[in-house]
Amino acid sequence: MSEYVTVERLLIEARARLERLSPVEAQAAVQAGAILIDIRSDSQRDQDGTLPGARFIPRNVLEWRLS
C-alpha cells in the first residue's frame, strides 16, 4: 500500500531543496529558463511592487493546489 503524502510533508521536502536567490541571481535564473512564482498577498504586492515576468499564485492557493 502506498503512503499518503500530505501538503506539510511536500513543503518540508521542498523547503529542504530551496535556495534563496538575490535579485541578480533570480534574473540570471529566469534568463536561463527558470520560472518565478510570486506567492505574496495582493497587499504585499501593492506595497512592494511586482516581479517582472513572475507568475502570481497566492501561497494559500498554491498549497491547496498541491494538496
Coordinates of C-alpha atoms in Angstrom, one line a residue:
M1 CA 0.0 0.0 0.0
S2 CA 1.4 3.5 -0.9
E3 CA 1.9 6.0 1.8
Y4 CA -0.4 9.1 1.8
V5 CA 1.6 12.3 1.2
T6 CA 0.4 15.4 2.9
V7 CA 1.0 19.0 1.9
E8 CA 3.0 19.5 5.0
R9 CA 5.4 16.7 4.1
L10 CA 5.7 18.0 0.5
L11 CA 6.5 21.5 1.8
I12 CA 9.1 20.2 4.2
E13 CA 10.8 18.3 1.4
A14 CA 10.6 21.2 -1.0
R15 CA 12.0 23.7 1.5
A16 CA 14.9 21.5 2.1
R17 CA 15.9 21.9 -1.5
L18 CA 15.2 25.7 -1.7
E19 CA 17.9 28.2 -2.4
R20 CA 17.3 31.9 -1.8
L21 CA 18.4 33.9 -4.7
S22 CA 19.5 37.5 -4.8
P23 CA 17.7 39.7 -7.4
V24 CA 20.7 39.4 -9.8
E25 CA 20.8 35.6 -9.3
A26 CA 17.0 35.4 -9.9
Q27 CA 17.3 37.4 -13.1
A28 CA 20.0 35.1 -14.4
A29 CA 18.0 32.1 -13.5
V30 CA 15.0 33.4 -15.4
Q31 CA 17.2 34.1 -18.4
A32 CA 18.4 30.5 -18.1
G33 CA 14.8 29.3 -18.2
A34 CA 13.6 29.4 -14.6
I35 CA 10.0 30.4 -13.8
L36 CA 9.5 32.7 -10.8
I37 CA 6.3 32.2 -8.8
D38 CA 5.2 35.2 -6.7
I39 CA 3.3 33.9 -3.6
R40 CA 2.9 37.2 -1.8
S41 CA -0.6 38.5 -1.0
D42 CA -2.2 41.3 -3.0
S43 CA -1.4 43.8 -0.3
Q44 CA 2.2 42.8 -0.2
R45 CA 2.5 43.1 -4.0
D46 CA 0.7 46.5 -3.9
Q47 CA 3.1 47.7 -1.2
D48 CA 6.4 46.3 -2.6
G49 CA 5.7 46.1 -6.3
T50 CA 5.6 43.1 -8.6
L51 CA 8.3 40.9 -10.0
P52 CA 8.6 41.4 -13.8
G53 CA 7.8 38.1 -15.6
A54 CA 6.8 36.2 -12.4
R55 CA 3.6 34.2 -12.3
F56 CA 1.3 35.1 -9.4
I57 CA -0.2 32.3 -7.3
P58 CA -1.1 33.2 -3.7
R59 CA 0.6 31.0 -1.2
N60 CA -2.6 29.5 0.2
V61 CA -3.8 28.7 -3.3
L62 CA -0.5 27.1 -4.2
E63 CA -0.6 24.8 -1.2
W64 CA -4.3 24.0 -1.9
R65 CA -3.4 23.1 -5.5
L66 CA -0.6 20.8 -4.3
S67 CA -2.9 19.0 -2.0

